[in-house]
GROMACS .gro file of C-alpha atoms in nm:
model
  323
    1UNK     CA    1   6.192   7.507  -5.546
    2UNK     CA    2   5.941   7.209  -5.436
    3UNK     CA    3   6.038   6.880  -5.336
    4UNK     CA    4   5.831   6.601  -5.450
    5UNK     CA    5   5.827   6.254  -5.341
    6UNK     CA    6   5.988   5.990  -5.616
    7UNK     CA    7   6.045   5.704  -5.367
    8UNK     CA    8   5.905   5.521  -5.014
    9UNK     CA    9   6.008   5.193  -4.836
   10UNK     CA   10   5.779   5.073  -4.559
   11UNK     CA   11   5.935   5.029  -4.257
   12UNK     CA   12   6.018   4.643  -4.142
   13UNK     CA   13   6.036   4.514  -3.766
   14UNK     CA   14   6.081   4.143  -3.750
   15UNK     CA   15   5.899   3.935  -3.465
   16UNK     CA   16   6.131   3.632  -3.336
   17UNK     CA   17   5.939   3.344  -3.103
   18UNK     CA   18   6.013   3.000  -3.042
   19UNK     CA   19   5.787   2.734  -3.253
   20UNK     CA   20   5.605   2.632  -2.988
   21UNK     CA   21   5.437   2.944  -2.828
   22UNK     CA   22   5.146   3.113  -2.880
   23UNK     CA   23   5.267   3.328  -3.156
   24UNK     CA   24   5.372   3.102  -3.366
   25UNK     CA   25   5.003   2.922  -3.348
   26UNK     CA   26   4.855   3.261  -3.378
   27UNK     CA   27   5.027   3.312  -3.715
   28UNK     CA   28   4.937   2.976  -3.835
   29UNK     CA   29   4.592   3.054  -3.817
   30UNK     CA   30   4.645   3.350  -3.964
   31UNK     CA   31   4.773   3.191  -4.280
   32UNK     CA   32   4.512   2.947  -4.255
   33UNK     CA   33   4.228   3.193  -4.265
   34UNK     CA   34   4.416   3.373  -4.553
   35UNK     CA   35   4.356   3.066  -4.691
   36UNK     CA   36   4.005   2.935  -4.618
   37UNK     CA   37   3.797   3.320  -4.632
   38UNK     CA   38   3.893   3.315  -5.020
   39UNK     CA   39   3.792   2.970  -5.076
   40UNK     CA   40   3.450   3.054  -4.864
   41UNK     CA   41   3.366   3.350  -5.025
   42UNK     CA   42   3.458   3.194  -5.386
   43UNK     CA   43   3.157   2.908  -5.287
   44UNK     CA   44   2.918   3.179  -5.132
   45UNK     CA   45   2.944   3.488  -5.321
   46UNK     CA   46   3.072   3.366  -5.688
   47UNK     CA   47   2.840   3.425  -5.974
   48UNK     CA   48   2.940   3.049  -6.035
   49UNK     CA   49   2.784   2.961  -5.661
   50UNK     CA   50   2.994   2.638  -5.532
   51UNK     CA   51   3.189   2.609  -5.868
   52UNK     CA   52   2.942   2.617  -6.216
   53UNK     CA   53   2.951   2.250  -6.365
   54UNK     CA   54   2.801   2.364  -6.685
   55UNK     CA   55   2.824   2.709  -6.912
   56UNK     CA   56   2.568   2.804  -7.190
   57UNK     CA   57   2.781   2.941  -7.491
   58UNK     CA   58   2.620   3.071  -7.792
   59UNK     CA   59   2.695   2.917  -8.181
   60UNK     CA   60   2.569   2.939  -8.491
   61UNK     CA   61   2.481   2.550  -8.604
   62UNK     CA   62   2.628   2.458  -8.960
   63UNK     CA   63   2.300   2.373  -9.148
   64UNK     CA   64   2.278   2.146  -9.395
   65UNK     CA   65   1.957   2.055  -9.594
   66UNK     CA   66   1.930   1.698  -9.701
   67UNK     CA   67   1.675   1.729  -9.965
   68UNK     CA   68   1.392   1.515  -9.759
   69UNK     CA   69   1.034   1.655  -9.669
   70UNK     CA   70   0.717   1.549  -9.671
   71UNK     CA   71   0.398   1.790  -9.712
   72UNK     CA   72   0.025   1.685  -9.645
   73UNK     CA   73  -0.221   1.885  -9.697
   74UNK     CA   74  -0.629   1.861  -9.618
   75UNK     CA   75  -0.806   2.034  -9.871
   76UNK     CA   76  -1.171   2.149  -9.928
   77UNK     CA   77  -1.495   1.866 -10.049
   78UNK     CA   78  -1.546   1.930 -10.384
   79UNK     CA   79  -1.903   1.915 -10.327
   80UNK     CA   80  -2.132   1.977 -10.042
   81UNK     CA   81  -2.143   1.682  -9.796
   82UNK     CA   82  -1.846   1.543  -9.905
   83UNK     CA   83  -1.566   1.418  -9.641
   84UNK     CA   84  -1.227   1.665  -9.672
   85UNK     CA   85  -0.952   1.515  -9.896
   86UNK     CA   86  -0.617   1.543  -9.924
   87UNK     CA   87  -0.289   1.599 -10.128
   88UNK     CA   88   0.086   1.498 -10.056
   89UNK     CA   89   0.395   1.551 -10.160
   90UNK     CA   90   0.724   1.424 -10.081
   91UNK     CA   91   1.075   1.281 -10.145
   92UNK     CA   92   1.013   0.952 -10.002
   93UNK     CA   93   0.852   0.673 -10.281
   94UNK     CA   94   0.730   0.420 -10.024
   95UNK     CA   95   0.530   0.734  -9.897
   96UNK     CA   96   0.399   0.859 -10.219
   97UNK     CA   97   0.314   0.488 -10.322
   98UNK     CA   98   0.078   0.413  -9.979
   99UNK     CA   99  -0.038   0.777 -10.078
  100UNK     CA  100  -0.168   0.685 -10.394
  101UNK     CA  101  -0.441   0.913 -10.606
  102UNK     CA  102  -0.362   1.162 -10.285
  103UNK     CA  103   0.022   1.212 -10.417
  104UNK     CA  104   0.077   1.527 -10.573
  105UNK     CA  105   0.410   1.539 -10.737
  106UNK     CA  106   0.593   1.834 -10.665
  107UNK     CA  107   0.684   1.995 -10.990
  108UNK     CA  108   1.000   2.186 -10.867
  109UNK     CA  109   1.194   2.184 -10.535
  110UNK     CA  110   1.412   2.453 -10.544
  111UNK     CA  111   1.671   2.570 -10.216
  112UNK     CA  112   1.909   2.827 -10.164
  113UNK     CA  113   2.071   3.001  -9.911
  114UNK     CA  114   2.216   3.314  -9.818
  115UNK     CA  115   2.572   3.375  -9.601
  116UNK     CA  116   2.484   3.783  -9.494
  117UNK     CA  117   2.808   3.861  -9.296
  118UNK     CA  118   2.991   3.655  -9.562
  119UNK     CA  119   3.177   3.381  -9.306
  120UNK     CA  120   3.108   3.099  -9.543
  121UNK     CA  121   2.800   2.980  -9.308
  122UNK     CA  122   2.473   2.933  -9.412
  123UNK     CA  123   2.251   3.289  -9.181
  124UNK     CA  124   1.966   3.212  -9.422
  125UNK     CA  125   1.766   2.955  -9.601
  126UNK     CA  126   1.482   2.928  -9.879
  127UNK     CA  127   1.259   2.622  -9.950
  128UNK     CA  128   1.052   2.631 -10.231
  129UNK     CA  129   0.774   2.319 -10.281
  130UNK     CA  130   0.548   2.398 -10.641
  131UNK     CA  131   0.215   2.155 -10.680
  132UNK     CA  132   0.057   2.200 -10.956
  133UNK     CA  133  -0.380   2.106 -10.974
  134UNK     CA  134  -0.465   2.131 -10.640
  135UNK     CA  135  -0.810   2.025 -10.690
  136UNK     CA  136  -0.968   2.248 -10.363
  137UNK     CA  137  -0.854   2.463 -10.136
  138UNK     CA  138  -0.622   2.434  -9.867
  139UNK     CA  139  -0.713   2.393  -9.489
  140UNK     CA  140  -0.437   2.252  -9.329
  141UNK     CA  141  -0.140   2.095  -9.365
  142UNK     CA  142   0.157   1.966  -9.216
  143UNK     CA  143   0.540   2.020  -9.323
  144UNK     CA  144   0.858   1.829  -9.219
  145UNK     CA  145   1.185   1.915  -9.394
  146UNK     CA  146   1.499   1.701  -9.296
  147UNK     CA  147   1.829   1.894  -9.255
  148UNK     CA  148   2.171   1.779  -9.092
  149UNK     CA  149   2.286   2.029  -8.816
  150UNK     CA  150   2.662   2.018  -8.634
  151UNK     CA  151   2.744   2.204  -8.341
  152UNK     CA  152   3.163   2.268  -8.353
  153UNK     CA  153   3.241   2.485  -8.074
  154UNK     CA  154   3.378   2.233  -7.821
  155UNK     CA  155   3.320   1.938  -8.053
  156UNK     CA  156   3.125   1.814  -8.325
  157UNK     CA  157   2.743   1.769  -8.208
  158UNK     CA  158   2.496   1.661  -8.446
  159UNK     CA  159   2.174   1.687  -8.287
  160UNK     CA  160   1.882   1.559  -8.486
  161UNK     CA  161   1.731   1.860  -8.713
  162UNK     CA  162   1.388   1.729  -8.839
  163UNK     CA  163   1.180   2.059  -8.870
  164UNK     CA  164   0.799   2.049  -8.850
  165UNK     CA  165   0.512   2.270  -8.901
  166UNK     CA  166   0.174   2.218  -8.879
  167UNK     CA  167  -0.069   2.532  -8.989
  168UNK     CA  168  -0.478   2.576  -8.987
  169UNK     CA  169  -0.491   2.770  -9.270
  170UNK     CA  170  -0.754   3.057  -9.175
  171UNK     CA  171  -1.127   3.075  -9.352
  172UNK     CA  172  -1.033   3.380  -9.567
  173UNK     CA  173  -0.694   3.285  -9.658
  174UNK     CA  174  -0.775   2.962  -9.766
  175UNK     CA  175  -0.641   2.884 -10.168
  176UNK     CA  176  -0.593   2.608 -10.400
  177UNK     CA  177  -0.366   2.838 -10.625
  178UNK     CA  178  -0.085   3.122 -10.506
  179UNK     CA  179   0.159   3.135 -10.216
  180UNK     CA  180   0.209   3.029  -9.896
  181UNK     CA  181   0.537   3.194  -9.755
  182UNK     CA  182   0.694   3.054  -9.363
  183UNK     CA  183   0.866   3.255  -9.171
  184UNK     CA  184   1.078   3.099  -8.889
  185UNK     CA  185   1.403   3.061  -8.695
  186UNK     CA  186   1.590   2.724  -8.590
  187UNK     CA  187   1.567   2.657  -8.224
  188UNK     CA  188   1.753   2.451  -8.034
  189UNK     CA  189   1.602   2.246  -7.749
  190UNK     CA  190   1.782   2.086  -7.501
  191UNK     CA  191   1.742   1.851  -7.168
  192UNK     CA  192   2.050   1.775  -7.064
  193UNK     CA  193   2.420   1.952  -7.088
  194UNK     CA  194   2.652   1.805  -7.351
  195UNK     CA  195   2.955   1.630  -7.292
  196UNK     CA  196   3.253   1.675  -7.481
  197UNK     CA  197   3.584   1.435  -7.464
  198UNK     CA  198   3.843   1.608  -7.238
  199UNK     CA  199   4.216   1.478  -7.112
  200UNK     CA  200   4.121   1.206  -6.873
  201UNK     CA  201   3.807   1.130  -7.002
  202UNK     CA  202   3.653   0.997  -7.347
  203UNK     CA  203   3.269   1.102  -7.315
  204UNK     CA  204   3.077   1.250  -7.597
  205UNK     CA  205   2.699   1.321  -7.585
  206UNK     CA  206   2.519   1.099  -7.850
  207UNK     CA  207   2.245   1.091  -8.062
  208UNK     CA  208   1.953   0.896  -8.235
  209UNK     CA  209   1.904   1.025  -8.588
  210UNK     CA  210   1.541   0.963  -8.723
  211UNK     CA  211   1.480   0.550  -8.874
  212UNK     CA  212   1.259   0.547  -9.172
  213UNK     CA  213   1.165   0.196  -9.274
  214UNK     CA  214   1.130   0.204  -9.652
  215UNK     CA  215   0.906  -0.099  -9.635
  216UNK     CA  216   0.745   0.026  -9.300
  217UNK     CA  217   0.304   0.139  -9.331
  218UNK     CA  218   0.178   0.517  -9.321
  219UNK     CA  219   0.204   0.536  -8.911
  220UNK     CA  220   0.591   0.566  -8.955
  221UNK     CA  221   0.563   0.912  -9.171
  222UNK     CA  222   0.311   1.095  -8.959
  223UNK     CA  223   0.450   1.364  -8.782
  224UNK     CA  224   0.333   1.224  -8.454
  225UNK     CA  225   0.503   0.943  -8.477
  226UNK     CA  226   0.857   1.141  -8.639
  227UNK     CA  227   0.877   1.370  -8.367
  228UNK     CA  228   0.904   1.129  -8.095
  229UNK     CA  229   1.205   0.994  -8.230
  230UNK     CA  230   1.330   1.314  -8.319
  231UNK     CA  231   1.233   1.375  -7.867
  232UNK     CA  232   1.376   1.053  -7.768
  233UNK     CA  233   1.738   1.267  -7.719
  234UNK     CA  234   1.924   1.467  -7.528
  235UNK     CA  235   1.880   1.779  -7.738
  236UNK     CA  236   1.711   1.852  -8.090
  237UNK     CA  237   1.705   2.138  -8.311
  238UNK     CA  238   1.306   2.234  -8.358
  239UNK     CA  239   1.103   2.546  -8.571
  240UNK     CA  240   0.923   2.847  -8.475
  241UNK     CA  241   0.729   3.013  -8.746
  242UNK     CA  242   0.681   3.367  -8.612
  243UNK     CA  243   0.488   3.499  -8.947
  244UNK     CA  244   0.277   3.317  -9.238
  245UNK     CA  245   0.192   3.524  -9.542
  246UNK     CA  246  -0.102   3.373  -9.763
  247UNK     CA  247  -0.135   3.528 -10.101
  248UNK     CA  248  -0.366   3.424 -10.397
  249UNK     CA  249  -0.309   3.438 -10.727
  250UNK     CA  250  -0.527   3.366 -11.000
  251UNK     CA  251  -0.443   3.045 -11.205
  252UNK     CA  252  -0.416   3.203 -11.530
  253UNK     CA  253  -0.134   3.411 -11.416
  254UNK     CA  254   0.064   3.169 -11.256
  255UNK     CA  255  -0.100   2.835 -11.188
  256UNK     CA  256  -0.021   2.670 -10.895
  257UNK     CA  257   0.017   2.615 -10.491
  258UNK     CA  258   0.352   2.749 -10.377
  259UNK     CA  259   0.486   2.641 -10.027
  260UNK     CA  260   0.782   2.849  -9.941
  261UNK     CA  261   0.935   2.826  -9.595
  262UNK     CA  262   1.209   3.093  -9.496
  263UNK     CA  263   1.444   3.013  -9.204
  264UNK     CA  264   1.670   3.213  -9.008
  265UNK     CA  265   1.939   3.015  -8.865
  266UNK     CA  266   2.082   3.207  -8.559
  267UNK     CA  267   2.339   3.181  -8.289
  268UNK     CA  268   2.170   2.896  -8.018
  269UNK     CA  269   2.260   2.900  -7.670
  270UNK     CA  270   2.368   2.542  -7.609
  271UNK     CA  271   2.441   2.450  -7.297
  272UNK     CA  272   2.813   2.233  -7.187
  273UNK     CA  273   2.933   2.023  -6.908
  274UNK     CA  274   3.251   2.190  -6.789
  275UNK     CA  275   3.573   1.939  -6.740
  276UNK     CA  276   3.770   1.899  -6.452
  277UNK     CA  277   4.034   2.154  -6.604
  278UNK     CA  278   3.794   2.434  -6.680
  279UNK     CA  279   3.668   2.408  -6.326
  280UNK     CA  280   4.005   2.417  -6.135
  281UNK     CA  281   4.082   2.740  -6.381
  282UNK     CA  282   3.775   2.904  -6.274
  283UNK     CA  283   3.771   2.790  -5.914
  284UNK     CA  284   4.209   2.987  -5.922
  285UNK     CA  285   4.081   3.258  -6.122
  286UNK     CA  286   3.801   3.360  -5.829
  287UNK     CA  287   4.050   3.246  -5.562
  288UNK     CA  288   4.359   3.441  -5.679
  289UNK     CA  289   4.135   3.733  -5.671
  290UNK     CA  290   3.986   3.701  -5.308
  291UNK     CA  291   4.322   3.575  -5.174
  292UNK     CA  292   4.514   3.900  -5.229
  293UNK     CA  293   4.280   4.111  -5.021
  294UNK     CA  294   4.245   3.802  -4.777
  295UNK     CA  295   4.616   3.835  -4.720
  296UNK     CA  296   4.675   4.212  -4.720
  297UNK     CA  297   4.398   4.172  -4.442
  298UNK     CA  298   4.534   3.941  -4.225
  299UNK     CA  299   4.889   4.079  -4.237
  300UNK     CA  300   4.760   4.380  -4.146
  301UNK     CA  301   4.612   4.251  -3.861
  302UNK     CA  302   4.900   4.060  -3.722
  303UNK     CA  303   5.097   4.417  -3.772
  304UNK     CA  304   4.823   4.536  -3.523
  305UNK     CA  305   4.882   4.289  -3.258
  306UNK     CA  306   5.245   4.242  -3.254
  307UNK     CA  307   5.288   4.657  -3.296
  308UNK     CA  308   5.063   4.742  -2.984
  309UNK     CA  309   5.189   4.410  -2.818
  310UNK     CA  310   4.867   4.239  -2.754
  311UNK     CA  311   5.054   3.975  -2.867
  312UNK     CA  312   5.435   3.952  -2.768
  313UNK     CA  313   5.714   3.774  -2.904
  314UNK     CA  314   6.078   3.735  -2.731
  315UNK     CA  315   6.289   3.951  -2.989
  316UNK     CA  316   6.191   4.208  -3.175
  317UNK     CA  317   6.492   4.315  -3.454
  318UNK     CA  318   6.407   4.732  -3.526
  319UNK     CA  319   6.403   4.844  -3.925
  320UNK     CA  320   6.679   5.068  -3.858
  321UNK     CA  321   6.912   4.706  -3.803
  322UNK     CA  322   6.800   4.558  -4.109
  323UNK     CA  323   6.869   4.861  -4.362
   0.00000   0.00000   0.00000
């Protein structure tokens, strides 16, 4: 029959000295270093080097679209020699009115969105701007659509979200009738970390929504002039058109200028000030691990002196008294 091993105790000797004596300072440092090498190599070799203040976590924004936009575009002379006009569109009535003959009434607005992994928040949405008589053909022209964006992990953010786009429409794809179709994502840009309220202190990042004077002149609707308030803050959601589709159609078919933008809205990495609390919980969870190997090492190593008496101590009890 073979014996196998089902249970080991390690053999204890216990080391008596006097407080004052050099083994008792020898073990102090001992503990000490037990102490300080996890607490060094936590600051040095960390992937959060000297204790992260800030973490990047990724969320989906909750997008809302607030039924505001504004669309100018430069269109074709008529004639030969002729200076380029223009035709607008918007939601704003102190706009169209400065506008004038340029204001082309859009003749349907239509939005919807669309939720693909079903978690009742928006992944996907559709703008759809119709003018109807657009006298030449398109150039350029410049889009801003107004949405309201929250950020919810940590708390409620609500970055401004105006979205602007400004295309040169290319010489063979230029049309007066058809389809223009956007494709884009929603960005988030950022300068600074957020700050979320946290047991000890009441701090919340804040933020400067766009100011439209309704009795204020033209300069105020330009998208110049719209995107530096949109830049005066600490973050702000932006778009990227990554494809542009222009397709004509003729205008007894379906008469017409379509401007259809679709956006993607995607997890953002967003960027938060940690609190004390989430610091001292990361700073014990790197420390707990280094400590344990820090203090196998060093009680290993006063084994090693006090076992080949390098360093003595007055009474030594054997394991064979203590069992």
């Amino acid at each position: 029959m073979k014996f196998i091993p089902l249970h080991a105790t390690n053999t204890s000797i216990v080391y008596k000295n006097s407080l004052c004596s050099f083994a008792s300072l020898l073990v102090l440092v001992f503990i000490a270093l037990s102490v300080m090498i996890p607490v060094m190599l936590v600051s040095v070799l960390s992937p959060y080097s000297g204790i992260s203040e800030s973490r990047v976590l990724y969320e989906q924004p909750d997008v809302r679209f607030t039924y505001k936009y504004i669309f100018v575009a430069t269109i074709e002379p008529e004639e030969e020699g002729e200076l380029e006009s223009m035709v607008a569109c918007s939601t704003f009535n102190h706009f169209n009115s400065i506008m004038g003959g340029f204001t082309n009434s859009c003749t349907a607005t239509k939005y919807w969105t669309e939720d693909v992994d079903i978690d009742l928040i928006t992944d996907r949405a559709h703008i759809q701007l119709e003018l109807q008589d657009v006298p030449a053909k398109v150039v350029k022209f410049d889009l801003l659509v107004f949405f309201e964006a929250q950020l919810q992990h940590k708390c409620h953010l609500s970055p401004p979200s105006v979205l602007a786009h400004h295309a040169q429409v290319p010489l063979d794809s230029r049309l007066a009738n058809g389809r223009i179709l956007m494709k884009g994502e929603l960005q988030l840009k950022q300068y600074v970390e957020f700050d979320c309220p946290f047991p000890g202190r009441n701090m919340k990042t804040q933020f400067r929504q766009v100011q439209i004077d309704p009795k204020g002149n033209i300069q105020q609707y330009k998208m110049e002039s719209l995107l530096a308030q949109v830049k005066a803050n600490p973050a702000f959601f932006q778009l990227s058109v990554q494809e542009t589709y222009y397709t004509e159609t003729p205008p007894h078919i379906k008469p017409g200028l379509i401007i259809e933008l679709e956006l993607d809205m995607l997890q953002v990495p967003a960027r938060y000030h940690l609190s004390i609390w989430e610091r001292l919980g990361q700073f014990w969870l790197y420390f707990a691990s280094f400590f344990g190997i820090s203090f196998y090492i060093m009680n290993k190593l006063k084994d090693f002196l006090f076992g080949r008496h390098i360093v003595r101590s007055w009474e030594i009890i054997p394991w064979k008294k203590l069992y």
